[in-house]
Amino acid sequence: MLENRHISRRQSYTEGKRLASLYNIIPNMIWTVLHLTPVTVYCFSDLPLKYLYIFGGISIVFAALPHRFYFWIQLSNRIRVYHKVGILLIRKFSQDGDWVNQAVRRRYPNYTVIFRRQDIDGYIAKTYFFERFHMLLWIFMLAVSIYAAVEKDWIWAIIIFLNNILYNLYPIFLQQYNRLRVLRILSKSKKI
């Protein structure tokens, strides 16, 4: 009987993961279209091709830096700091965020993002992957917004910069916050 409960819980997790993948499409598409459209339009209409290559190359270098760099630039090692900058609001509407998890739990009440202790390393690796992705775009969009400002395209510079904060800086903070939470829970469970 206990074994059947474990199997059904595992199956519930697997089905919940599939459903979460589908639900994650919604915030991903909304955030991506909303925040990448302005920089895409500007790059195609006003950014010389050589700068596209230069900014892209610089961005790739930042994305390829080791974990030490990402640890060094971390906003804080205190969860409270992330709360103060509003990360909980961003988490509600992000991939694997509160909205997605609540929607999945309506159908699979026991669903969790991390099912077993062995999944923690994979989850932490995923946070670094997403942080690198958003760092690449943060550097690229920052360079494009600076270029627009130098060219006195003030509206474009402001729009791209604000979109960069929402689409990249906050998701970078979110990945840092997620790692801190998981590591804090893990350290508490080792003390018990």
Coordinates of N, CA, C and O in Angstrom, one line a residue:
M1 N 0.8 -1.2 0.0 CA 0.0 0.0 0.0 C 0.9 1.3 0.0 O 0.6 2.2 -0.7
L2 N 1.9 1.3 0.8 CA 2.8 2.4 0.9 C 3.5 2.6 -0.4 O 3.7 3.8 -0.9
E3 N 3.9 1.5 -1.1 CA 4.6 1.6 -2.4 C 3.6 2.2 -3.4 O 4.1 3.0 -4.2
N4 N 2.4 1.8 -3.4 CA 1.4 2.4 -4.4 C 1.2 3.9 -4.2 O 1.1 4.7 -5.1
R5 N 1.3 4.4 -2.9 CA 1.1 5.8 -2.6 C 2.4 6.5 -3.2 O 2.2 7.6 -3.8
H6 N 3.6 5.9 -3.1 CA 4.8 6.5 -3.6 C 4.7 6.6 -5.1 O 5.0 7.6 -5.7
I7 N 4.2 5.6 -5.8 CA 4.1 5.5 -7.2 C 3.1 6.6 -7.7 O 3.4 7.4 -8.6
S8 N 2.0 6.7 -7.0 CA 1.0 7.7 -7.4 C 1.5 9.1 -7.2 O 1.2 10.0 -7.9
R9 N 2.2 9.3 -6.1 CA 2.8 10.6 -5.8 C 3.8 11.0 -6.9 O 3.9 12.1 -7.4
R10 N 4.6 10.0 -7.3 CA 5.6 10.2 -8.4 C 4.9 10.5 -9.7 O 5.3 11.4 -10.5
Q11 N 3.8 9.7 -10.0 CA 3.1 10.0 -11.2 C 2.4 11.3 -11.2 O 2.4 12.1 -12.2
S12 N 1.9 11.7 -10.0 CA 1.3 13.0 -9.8 C 2.3 14.1 -10.1 O 2.0 15.1 -10.8
Y13 N 3.6 13.9 -9.6 CA 4.6 14.9 -9.9 C 4.9 15.0 -11.4 O 5.1 16.1 -11.9
T14 N 5.0 13.8 -12.0 CA 5.3 13.8 -13.5 C 4.2 14.5 -14.3 O 4.5 15.3 -15.2
E15 N 3.0 14.2 -14.0 CA 1.9 14.8 -14.7 C 1.8 16.3 -14.4 O 1.5 17.1 -15.2
G16 N 2.1 16.7 -13.1 CA 2.2 18.1 -12.7 C 3.2 18.8 -13.5 O 3.0 20.0 -13.9
K17 N 4.4 18.2 -13.7 CA 5.5 18.8 -14.4 C 5.1 19.1 -15.9 O 5.4 20.2 -16.4
R18 N 4.4 18.2 -16.5 CA 3.9 18.4 -17.8 C 2.9 19.5 -17.9 O 3.0 20.4 -18.8
L19 N 2.0 19.6 -17.0 CA 1.0 20.6 -16.9 C 1.7 22.0 -16.7 O 1.4 23.0 -17.3
A20 N 2.7 22.0 -15.8 CA 3.4 23.2 -15.5 C 4.2 23.7 -16.8 O 4.2 24.9 -17.0
S21 N 4.7 22.8 -17.5 CA 5.4 23.2 -18.8 C 4.4 23.9 -19.7 O 4.8 24.9 -20.4
L22 N 3.2 23.4 -19.8 CA 2.2 24.0 -20.7 C 1.8 25.4 -20.1 O 1.8 26.4 -20.8
Y23 N 1.6 25.5 -18.8 CA 1.2 26.8 -18.2 C 2.3 27.8 -18.3 O 2.1 29.0 -18.4
N24 N 3.6 27.3 -18.2 CA 4.7 28.2 -18.3 C 4.8 28.9 -19.6 O 5.4 30.0 -19.7
I25 N 4.2 28.4 -20.7 CA 4.2 29.1 -22.0 C 3.5 30.4 -21.9 O 4.0 31.4 -22.5
I26 N 2.5 30.6 -21.1 CA 1.7 31.8 -21.0 C 2.6 33.0 -20.5 O 2.8 34.0 -21.2
P27 N 3.2 32.9 -19.2 CA 4.0 34.0 -18.8 C 5.2 34.2 -19.7 O 5.6 35.3 -19.9
N28 N 5.8 33.1 -20.2 CA 7.0 33.3 -21.1 C 6.7 34.1 -22.3 O 7.4 35.0 -22.7
M29 N 5.6 33.7 -23.0 CA 5.2 34.4 -24.2 C 4.8 35.9 -23.9 O 5.2 36.8 -24.6
I30 N 4.1 36.1 -22.9 CA 3.7 37.5 -22.5 C 4.9 38.4 -22.2 O 5.1 39.4 -22.8
W31 N 5.8 37.9 -21.3 CA 6.9 38.7 -21.0 C 7.9 38.9 -22.2 O 8.4 40.0 -22.4
T32 N 8.1 37.8 -23.0 CA 9.0 37.9 -24.1 C 8.5 38.9 -25.2 O 9.2 39.8 -25.6
V33 N 7.2 38.8 -25.6 CA 6.7 39.7 -26.6 C 6.7 41.1 -26.1 O 7.1 42.0 -26.8
L34 N 6.2 41.3 -24.8 CA 6.1 42.6 -24.3 C 7.4 43.3 -24.1 O 7.6 44.5 -24.5
H35 N 8.5 42.6 -23.7 CA 9.7 43.3 -23.4 C 10.8 43.1 -24.5 O 11.7 44.0 -24.5
L36 N 10.7 42.2 -25.4 CA 11.7 42.1 -26.4 C 11.3 42.8 -27.7 O 12.2 43.0 -28.6
T37 N 10.0 43.1 -27.9 CA 9.6 43.7 -29.1 C 10.3 45.1 -29.3 O 10.8 45.3 -30.4
P38 N 10.3 46.0 -28.3 CA 11.0 47.3 -28.5 C 12.4 47.2 -29.0 O 12.9 47.8 -29.9
V39 N 13.2 46.3 -28.3 CA 14.6 46.2 -28.6 C 14.8 45.6 -30.0 O 15.7 46.0 -30.8
T40 N 13.9 44.6 -30.3 CA 14.0 44.0 -31.7 C 13.7 45.1 -32.8 O 14.4 45.1 -33.8
V41 N 12.7 45.8 -32.6 CA 12.3 46.9 -33.5 C 13.4 47.9 -33.7 O 13.8 48.2 -34.8
Y42 N 14.0 48.3 -32.6 CA 15.1 49.3 -32.6 C 16.3 48.7 -33.3 O 16.9 49.4 -34.1
C43 N 16.7 47.5 -33.0 CA 17.8 46.9 -33.6 C 17.7 46.7 -35.2 O 18.6 47.0 -35.9
F44 N 16.5 46.4 -35.6 CA 16.2 46.2 -37.0 C 16.1 47.6 -37.7 O 16.5 47.7 -38.9
S45 N 15.7 48.6 -37.0 CA 15.4 49.9 -37.7 C 16.6 50.9 -37.5 O 16.9 51.6 -38.5
D46 N 17.3 50.9 -36.4 CA 18.3 52.0 -36.1 C 19.7 51.5 -35.7 O 20.5 52.4 -35.6
L47 N 19.9 50.3 -35.4 CA 21.2 49.9 -34.9 C 22.0 49.3 -36.1 O 21.6 48.4 -36.7
P48 N 23.2 49.9 -36.3 CA 24.1 49.4 -37.4 C 24.5 48.0 -37.1 O 24.7 47.6 -35.9
L49 N 24.6 47.2 -38.1 CA 24.9 45.8 -38.0 C 26.2 45.5 -37.2 O 26.3 44.6 -36.4
K50 N 27.2 46.3 -37.4 CA 28.5 46.1 -36.7 C 28.3 46.2 -35.1 O 28.9 45.4 -34.4
Y51 N 27.4 47.1 -34.7 CA 27.1 47.2 -33.3 C 26.3 46.0 -32.8 O 26.5 45.6 -31.6
L52 N 25.5 45.5 -33.6 CA 24.7 44.3 -33.2 C 25.7 43.1 -32.9 O 25.6 42.5 -31.9
Y53 N 26.7 43.0 -33.8 CA 27.7 42.0 -33.5 C 28.6 42.3 -32.3 O 28.9 41.4 -31.5
I54 N 29.0 43.5 -32.1 CA 29.8 43.9 -31.0 C 29.1 43.6 -29.7 O 29.6 43.0 -28.8
F55 N 27.8 44.2 -29.6 CA 27.0 44.0 -28.4 C 26.7 42.5 -28.1 O 26.7 42.1 -27.0
G56 N 26.4 41.8 -29.2 CA 26.2 40.4 -29.0 C 27.4 39.6 -28.5 O 27.3 38.8 -27.6
G57 N 28.6 39.9 -29.0 CA 29.8 39.3 -28.6 C 30.1 39.6 -27.1 O 30.5 38.7 -26.4
I58 N 30.0 40.8 -26.7 CA 30.2 41.2 -25.3 C 29.2 40.5 -24.4 O 29.6 40.0 -23.4
S59 N 28.0 40.4 -24.9 CA 26.9 39.7 -24.1 C 27.3 38.2 -23.9 O 27.1 37.7 -22.8
I60 N 27.8 37.6 -24.9 CA 28.1 36.2 -24.9 C 29.3 35.9 -23.9 O 29.3 35.0 -23.1
V61 N 30.2 36.9 -23.8 CA 31.3 36.8 -22.9 C 30.8 36.8 -21.5 O 31.2 35.9 -20.6
F62 N 29.9 37.7 -21.2 CA 29.3 37.8 -19.8 C 28.5 36.5 -19.5 O 28.6 36.0 -18.3
A63 N 27.8 35.9 -20.4 CA 27.1 34.7 -20.2 C 28.0 33.5 -19.9 O 27.6 32.6 -19.2
A64 N 29.2 33.6 -20.4 CA 30.1 32.4 -20.3 C 31.0 32.5 -19.1 O 31.8 31.6 -18.8
L65 N 30.8 33.5 -18.3 CA 31.7 33.6 -17.1 C 31.3 32.5 -16.1 O 30.2 32.1 -16.0
P66 N 32.3 32.1 -15.2 CA 32.0 31.0 -14.3 C 31.0 31.4 -13.2 O 30.7 32.6 -13.0
H67 N 30.6 30.4 -12.5 CA 29.7 30.6 -11.3 C 30.2 31.6 -10.3 O 29.4 32.3 -9.7
R68 N 31.5 31.6 -10.1 CA 32.1 32.6 -9.2 C 31.6 34.0 -9.5 O 31.3 34.8 -8.6
F69 N 31.6 34.4 -10.8 CA 31.2 35.7 -11.1 C 29.8 36.0 -10.7 O 29.4 37.0 -10.2
Y70 N 28.9 35.0 -11.0 CA 27.5 35.1 -10.6 C 27.3 35.2 -9.1 O 26.4 35.9 -8.6
F71 N 28.1 34.5 -8.4 CA 28.1 34.6 -6.9 C 28.5 35.9 -6.5 O 27.9 36.5 -5.6
W72 N 29.6 36.5 -7.1 CA 30.1 37.8 -6.8 C 29.1 38.9 -7.0 O 29.1 39.9 -6.2
I73 N 28.4 38.8 -8.1 CA 27.4 39.9 -8.4 C 26.1 39.8 -7.8 O 25.2 40.6 -8.0
Q74 N 25.9 38.7 -7.0 CA 24.6 38.5 -6.4 C 24.2 39.7 -5.5 O 25.0 40.3 -4.8
L75 N 23.0 40.1 -5.7 CA 22.4 41.3 -5.0 C 22.7 41.2 -3.5 O 23.1 42.1 -2.8
S76 N 22.4 40.0 -2.9 CA 22.5 39.8 -1.4 C 22.5 38.3 -1.1 O 22.1 37.5 -1.9
N77 N 22.9 38.0 0.1 CA 22.8 36.6 0.5 C 21.7 36.6 1.6 O 21.6 35.6 2.3
R78 N 20.9 37.6 1.6 CA 19.7 37.7 2.6 C 18.4 37.8 1.8 O 18.3 38.6 0.9
I79 N 17.6 36.8 2.1 CA 16.3 36.8 1.4 C 15.5 38.1 1.5 O 14.8 38.5 0.6
R80 N 15.6 38.7 2.7 CA 14.8 39.9 3.0 C 15.1 41.0 2.0 O 14.2 41.8 1.7
V81 N 16.3 41.1 1.5 CA 16.7 42.1 0.6 C 15.9 42.0 -0.7 O 15.4 42.9 -1.3
Y82 N 15.8 40.7 -1.2 CA 15.0 40.4 -2.4 C 13.5 40.8 -2.2 O 12.9 41.3 -3.1
H83 N 13.0 40.6 -1.0 CA 11.6 40.9 -0.7 C 11.5 42.4 -0.8 O 10.5 42.9 -1.3
K84 N 12.5 43.2 -0.3 CA 12.4 44.6 -0.3 C 12.4 45.2 -1.7 O 11.8 46.3 -1.9
V85 N 13.1 44.6 -2.7 CA 13.1 45.1 -4.0 C 11.9 44.6 -4.9 O 11.8 44.9 -6.0
G86 N 11.0 43.8 -4.2 CA 9.8 43.4 -4.9 C 9.8 42.1 -5.7 O 9.0 41.9 -6.6
I87 N 10.7 41.2 -5.3 CA 10.8 40.0 -6.1 C 9.6 39.1 -6.0 O 9.3 38.3 -6.9
L88 N 8.8 39.2 -4.9 CA 7.7 38.4 -4.7 C 6.6 38.7 -5.7 O 5.9 37.8 -6.2
L89 N 6.5 40.0 -6.1 CA 5.6 40.3 -7.2 C 6.0 39.7 -8.5 O 5.2 39.2 -9.3
I90 N 7.2 39.8 -8.9 CA 7.8 39.2 -10.1 C 7.6 37.7 -10.1 O 7.2 37.1 -11.1
R91 N 7.8 37.1 -8.9 CA 7.7 35.6 -8.8 C 6.3 35.2 -9.1 O 6.1 34.1 -9.6
K92 N 5.3 36.0 -8.8 CA 3.9 35.6 -9.0 C 3.6 35.3 -10.5 O 2.9 34.3 -10.8
F93 N 4.2 36.1 -11.4 CA 3.9 36.0 -12.8 C 5.0 35.4 -13.7 O 5.0 35.6 -14.9
S94 N 6.0 34.7 -13.1 CA 7.1 34.2 -13.8 C 7.0 32.7 -14.1 O 6.1 32.1 -13.6
Q95 N 7.9 32.2 -14.9 CA 8.0 30.8 -15.1 C 8.1 30.1 -13.8 O 9.0 30.4 -13.0
D96 N 7.4 29.0 -13.6 CA 7.4 28.2 -12.4 C 7.1 29.1 -11.2 O 7.5 28.8 -10.1
G97 N 6.4 30.2 -11.4 CA 6.1 31.1 -10.3 C 4.8 30.8 -9.6 O 4.2 29.7 -9.8
D98 N 4.3 31.6 -8.8 CA 3.2 31.3 -7.9 C 1.9 31.0 -8.7 O 1.2 30.1 -8.4
W99 N 1.7 31.8 -9.8 CA 0.5 31.6 -10.6 C 0.5 30.2 -11.2 O -0.5 29.5 -11.2
V100 N 1.6 29.9 -11.8 CA 1.7 28.6 -12.5 C 1.6 27.4 -11.4 O 0.8 26.5 -11.6
N101 N 2.3 27.5 -10.3 CA 2.2 26.5 -9.3 C 0.8 26.3 -8.7 O 0.4 25.2 -8.5
Q102 N 0.2 27.5 -8.5 CA -1.2 27.4 -7.9 C -2.2 26.7 -8.9 O -3.0 25.9 -8.6
A103 N -2.0 27.1 -10.2 CA -2.8 26.5 -11.3 C -2.6 24.9 -11.3 O -3.6 24.2 -11.5
V104 N -1.3 24.5 -11.3 CA -1.0 23.1 -11.3 C -1.6 22.4 -10.1 O -2.1 21.3 -10.2
R105 N -1.5 23.0 -8.9 CA -1.9 22.4 -7.7 C -3.4 22.2 -7.6 O -3.9 21.5 -6.8
R106 N -4.1 23.0 -8.4 CA -5.6 22.8 -8.4 C -5.9 21.4 -8.9 O -6.9 20.7 -8.5
R107 N -5.1 20.9 -9.8 CA -5.3 19.6 -10.4 C -4.5 18.5 -9.7 O -4.9 17.4 -9.5
Y108 N -3.3 18.9 -9.3 CA -2.3 17.9 -8.6 C -1.9 18.6 -7.3 O -0.9 19.3 -7.2
P109 N -2.7 18.4 -6.2 CA -2.4 19.2 -5.0 C -1.1 19.0 -4.3 O -0.6 19.8 -3.6
N110 N -0.4 17.8 -4.6 CA 0.9 17.5 -4.0 C 2.0 18.0 -4.9 O 3.2 17.7 -4.5
Y111 N 1.8 18.7 -5.9 CA 2.8 19.1 -6.9 C 3.8 20.0 -6.2 O 3.5 20.9 -5.5
T112 N 5.1 19.7 -6.4 CA 6.2 20.6 -6.0 C 7.2 20.7 -7.1 O 7.3 19.9 -8.0
V113 N 7.9 21.9 -7.2 CA 8.9 22.1 -8.2 C 10.0 21.1 -8.0 O 10.6 20.6 -9.0
I114 N 10.4 20.9 -6.8 CA 11.5 19.9 -6.5 C 10.9 18.8 -5.8 O 10.2 18.9 -4.7
F115 N 11.0 17.6 -6.4 CA 10.3 16.4 -5.9 C 11.1 15.6 -4.9 O 10.7 15.2 -3.8
R116 N 12.4 15.5 -5.2 CA 13.3 14.7 -4.3 C 14.6 15.5 -4.0 O 14.9 16.5 -4.7
R117 N 15.3 15.1 -3.0 CA 16.5 15.8 -2.6 C 17.5 15.8 -3.7 O 18.2 16.8 -3.9
Q118 N 17.5 14.7 -4.5 CA 18.4 14.6 -5.7 C 18.1 15.6 -6.7 O 19.0 15.9 -7.6
D119 N 16.9 16.2 -6.8 CA 16.6 17.2 -7.8 C 17.2 18.6 -7.5 O 17.1 19.4 -8.4
I120 N 17.7 18.8 -6.3 CA 18.1 20.1 -5.9 C 19.3 20.6 -6.8 O 19.3 21.7 -7.2
D121 N 20.3 19.7 -7.0 CA 21.4 20.1 -7.9 C 21.0 20.5 -9.3 O 21.4 21.5 -9.8
G122 N 20.0 19.7 -9.8 CA 19.5 20.1 -11.1 C 18.7 21.4 -11.1 O 18.9 22.2 -12.0
Y123 N 18.0 21.7 -10.0 CA 17.3 22.9 -9.9 C 18.2 24.1 -9.8 O 18.1 25.1 -10.5
I124 N 19.3 23.9 -9.0 CA 20.3 25.0 -8.9 C 21.0 25.3 -10.2 O 21.2 26.4 -10.6
A125 N 21.3 24.2 -10.9 CA 21.9 24.4 -12.2 C 21.0 25.1 -13.2 O 21.4 26.0 -14.0
K126 N 19.7 24.8 -13.1 CA 18.7 25.5 -13.9 C 18.7 27.0 -13.6 O 18.6 27.9 -14.4
T127 N 18.8 27.4 -12.3 CA 18.8 28.8 -11.9 C 20.0 29.5 -12.5 O 19.9 30.7 -12.9
Y128 N 21.2 28.8 -12.5 CA 22.3 29.5 -13.1 C 22.1 29.6 -14.6 O 22.5 30.6 -15.2
F129 N 21.5 28.6 -15.3 CA 21.3 28.7 -16.7 C 20.4 29.9 -17.0 O 20.7 30.7 -17.9
F130 N 19.3 30.0 -16.3 CA 18.4 31.2 -16.5 C 19.0 32.5 -16.2 O 18.8 33.5 -16.9
E131 N 19.9 32.5 -15.1 CA 20.6 33.7 -14.8 C 21.5 34.1 -15.9 O 21.6 35.3 -16.3
R132 N 22.2 33.2 -16.5 CA 23.1 33.4 -17.6 C 22.4 34.0 -18.8 O 22.8 34.9 -19.5
F133 N 21.2 33.3 -19.1 CA 20.4 33.8 -20.2 C 20.0 35.2 -20.1 O 20.1 36.1 -21.0
H134 N 19.5 35.6 -18.9 CA 19.1 36.9 -18.6 C 20.2 37.9 -18.5 O 20.1 39.1 -18.9
M135 N 21.4 37.5 -18.1 CA 22.6 38.3 -18.1 C 23.0 38.6 -19.5 O 23.3 39.8 -19.8
L136 N 23.0 37.7 -20.4 CA 23.3 37.9 -21.8 C 22.4 39.0 -22.3 O 22.9 39.9 -22.9
L137 N 21.1 38.8 -22.1 CA 20.2 39.8 -22.6 C 20.3 41.2 -21.9 O 20.1 42.2 -22.5
W138 N 20.6 41.1 -20.6 CA 20.8 42.4 -19.8 C 21.9 43.2 -20.4 O 21.7 44.4 -20.6
I139 N 23.0 42.6 -20.6 CA 24.2 43.3 -21.2 C 23.9 43.8 -22.6 O 24.1 44.9 -22.9
F140 N 23.2 43.0 -23.4 CA 22.9 43.4 -24.8 C 21.9 44.5 -24.8 O 22.2 45.5 -25.5
M141 N 20.8 44.4 -24.0 CA 19.9 45.5 -24.0 C 20.4 46.8 -23.4 O 20.0 47.9 -23.8
L142 N 21.3 46.6 -22.4 CA 21.9 47.8 -21.8 C 22.8 48.5 -22.8 O 22.7 49.7 -22.9
A143 N 23.5 47.7 -23.6 CA 24.4 48.3 -24.6 C 23.5 49.0 -25.7 O 23.8 50.2 -26.1
V144 N 22.4 48.4 -26.1 CA 21.5 49.0 -27.1 C 20.9 50.3 -26.5 O 20.8 51.3 -27.2
S145 N 20.5 50.3 -25.3 CA 19.9 51.5 -24.7 C 20.9 52.6 -24.5 O 20.6 53.8 -24.8
I146 N 22.1 52.3 -24.2 CA 23.2 53.3 -24.2 C 23.5 53.9 -25.6 O 23.6 55.1 -25.7
Y147 N 23.5 53.0 -26.6 CA 23.7 53.4 -27.9 C 22.6 54.4 -28.3 O 22.8 55.4 -28.9
A148 N 21.3 54.0 -28.0 CA 20.2 54.9 -28.3 C 20.3 56.2 -27.7 O 20.0 57.3 -28.2
A149 N 20.8 56.2 -26.4 CA 20.9 57.5 -25.7 C 22.0 58.3 -26.3 O 21.9 59.6 -26.5
V150 N 23.1 57.7 -26.7 CA 24.2 58.4 -27.4 C 23.7 59.1 -28.7 O 24.1 60.2 -29.0
E151 N 22.9 58.3 -29.4 CA 22.3 58.8 -30.6 C 21.1 59.8 -30.4 O 20.5 60.2 -31.3
K152 N 20.9 60.1 -29.1 CA 19.8 61.0 -28.7 C 18.4 60.5 -29.1 O 17.5 61.2 -29.3
D153 N 18.3 59.2 -29.2 CA 17.0 58.5 -29.4 C 16.4 58.2 -28.0 O 16.3 57.1 -27.5
W154 N 16.1 59.3 -27.3 CA 15.7 59.2 -25.8 C 14.6 58.3 -25.5 O 14.6 57.6 -24.6
I155 N 13.5 58.4 -26.4 CA 12.3 57.5 -26.1 C 12.7 56.0 -26.2 O 12.4 55.3 -25.3
W156 N 13.5 55.7 -27.3 CA 13.9 54.3 -27.4 C 14.8 53.9 -26.3 O 14.7 52.8 -25.7
A157 N 15.7 54.8 -25.9 CA 16.7 54.5 -24.8 C 15.9 54.2 -23.5 O 16.2 53.2 -22.8
I158 N 14.9 55.0 -23.2 CA 14.2 54.8 -21.9 C 13.3 53.6 -22.0 O 13.3 52.8 -21.1
I159 N 12.6 53.3 -23.1 CA 11.8 52.2 -23.3 C 12.6 50.9 -23.2 O 12.3 49.9 -22.4
I160 N 13.7 50.8 -23.9 CA 14.6 49.6 -23.9 C 15.2 49.4 -22.5 O 15.2 48.3 -21.9
F161 N 15.6 50.5 -21.8 CA 16.2 50.4 -20.5 C 15.1 49.9 -19.5 O 15.4 49.0 -18.7
L162 N 13.9 50.4 -19.5 CA 12.9 50.0 -18.6 C 12.5 48.5 -18.8 O 12.3 47.7 -17.9
N163 N 12.4 48.2 -20.1 CA 12.1 46.8 -20.4 C 13.2 45.8 -20.0 O 13.0 44.7 -19.5
N164 N 14.4 46.3 -20.1 CA 15.6 45.5 -19.6 C 15.5 45.3 -18.1 O 15.8 44.1 -17.7
I165 N 15.1 46.2 -17.3 CA 15.0 46.0 -15.9 C 13.9 44.9 -15.6 O 14.2 44.0 -14.8
L166 N 12.8 45.0 -16.3 CA 11.7 44.1 -16.0 C 12.0 42.7 -16.6 O 11.7 41.7 -15.9
Y167 N 12.5 42.7 -17.8 CA 12.7 41.4 -18.4 C 14.0 40.6 -18.0 O 14.1 39.4 -18.1
N168 N 15.0 41.4 -17.6 CA 16.3 40.8 -17.3 C 16.8 41.0 -15.9 O 17.2 40.0 -15.2
L169 N 16.8 42.2 -15.4 CA 17.4 42.4 -14.1 C 16.6 41.7 -13.0 O 17.1 41.0 -12.1
Y170 N 15.2 41.9 -13.0 CA 14.4 41.2 -12.0 C 14.5 39.7 -12.1 O 14.6 39.0 -11.1
P171 N 14.5 39.1 -13.4 CA 14.7 37.6 -13.4 C 16.0 37.2 -12.9 O 16.2 36.1 -12.4
I172 N 17.1 38.0 -13.1 CA 18.4 37.7 -12.5 C 18.3 37.6 -11.0 O 18.7 36.6 -10.4
F173 N 17.6 38.6 -10.4 CA 17.4 38.6 -9.0 C 16.5 37.4 -8.6 O 16.8 36.8 -7.5
L174 N 15.5 37.1 -9.4 CA 14.7 35.9 -9.1 C 15.5 34.6 -9.0 O 15.2 33.8 -8.1
Q175 N 16.4 34.4 -9.9 CA 17.2 33.2 -9.9 C 18.1 33.2 -8.7 O 18.3 32.1 -8.0
Q176 N 18.6 34.3 -8.3 CA 19.5 34.4 -7.1 C 18.6 34.1 -5.9 O 19.0 33.3 -5.0
Y177 N 17.4 34.7 -5.8 CA 16.5 34.5 -4.7 C 16.1 33.0 -4.6 O 16.1 32.4 -3.5
N178 N 15.8 32.4 -5.8 CA 15.4 30.9 -5.7 C 16.5 30.1 -5.2 O 16.3 29.1 -4.4
R179 N 17.8 30.4 -5.6 CA 18.9 29.6 -5.1 C 19.0 29.8 -3.6 O 19.2 28.8 -2.9
L180 N 18.9 31.0 -3.1 CA 19.1 31.2 -1.7 C 18.0 30.5 -0.9 O 18.3 29.9 0.1
R181 N 16.8 30.5 -1.4 CA 15.7 29.8 -0.7 C 15.9 28.3 -0.6 O 15.8 27.7 0.4
V182 N 16.3 27.7 -1.8 CA 16.6 26.3 -1.8 C 17.7 25.9 -0.9 O 17.7 25.0 -0.1
L183 N 18.8 26.7 -0.9 CA 20.0 26.4 -0.1 C 19.7 26.6 1.4 O 20.1 25.9 2.2
R184 N 18.8 27.6 1.7 CA 18.4 27.8 3.1 C 17.6 26.7 3.6 O 17.8 26.1 4.7
I185 N 16.6 26.2 2.8 CA 15.8 25.1 3.2 C 16.7 23.8 3.4 O 16.5 23.1 4.3
L186 N 17.6 23.6 2.5 CA 18.5 22.5 2.5 C 19.4 22.5 3.8 O 19.5 21.5 4.5
S187 N 19.9 23.7 4.1 CA 20.7 23.8 5.3 C 19.9 23.6 6.6 O 20.4 23.0 7.5
K188 N 18.6 24.0 6.6 CA 17.8 23.8 7.8 C 17.5 22.3 7.9 O 17.4 21.8 9.0
S189 N 17.2 21.6 6.8 CA 16.9 20.2 6.9 C 18.1 19.4 7.3 O 17.9 18.3 7.9
K190 N 19.3 19.8 7.1 CA 20.5 19.1 7.5 C 20.7 19.3 9.0 O 21.2 18.4 9.7
K191 N 20.2 20.4 9.6 CA 20.3 20.6 11.0 C 19.3 19.8 11.8 O 19.6 19.5 13.0
I192 N 18.3 19.4 11.2 CA 17.2 18.6 11.9 C 17.6 17.2 12.1 O 18.3 16.6 11.4

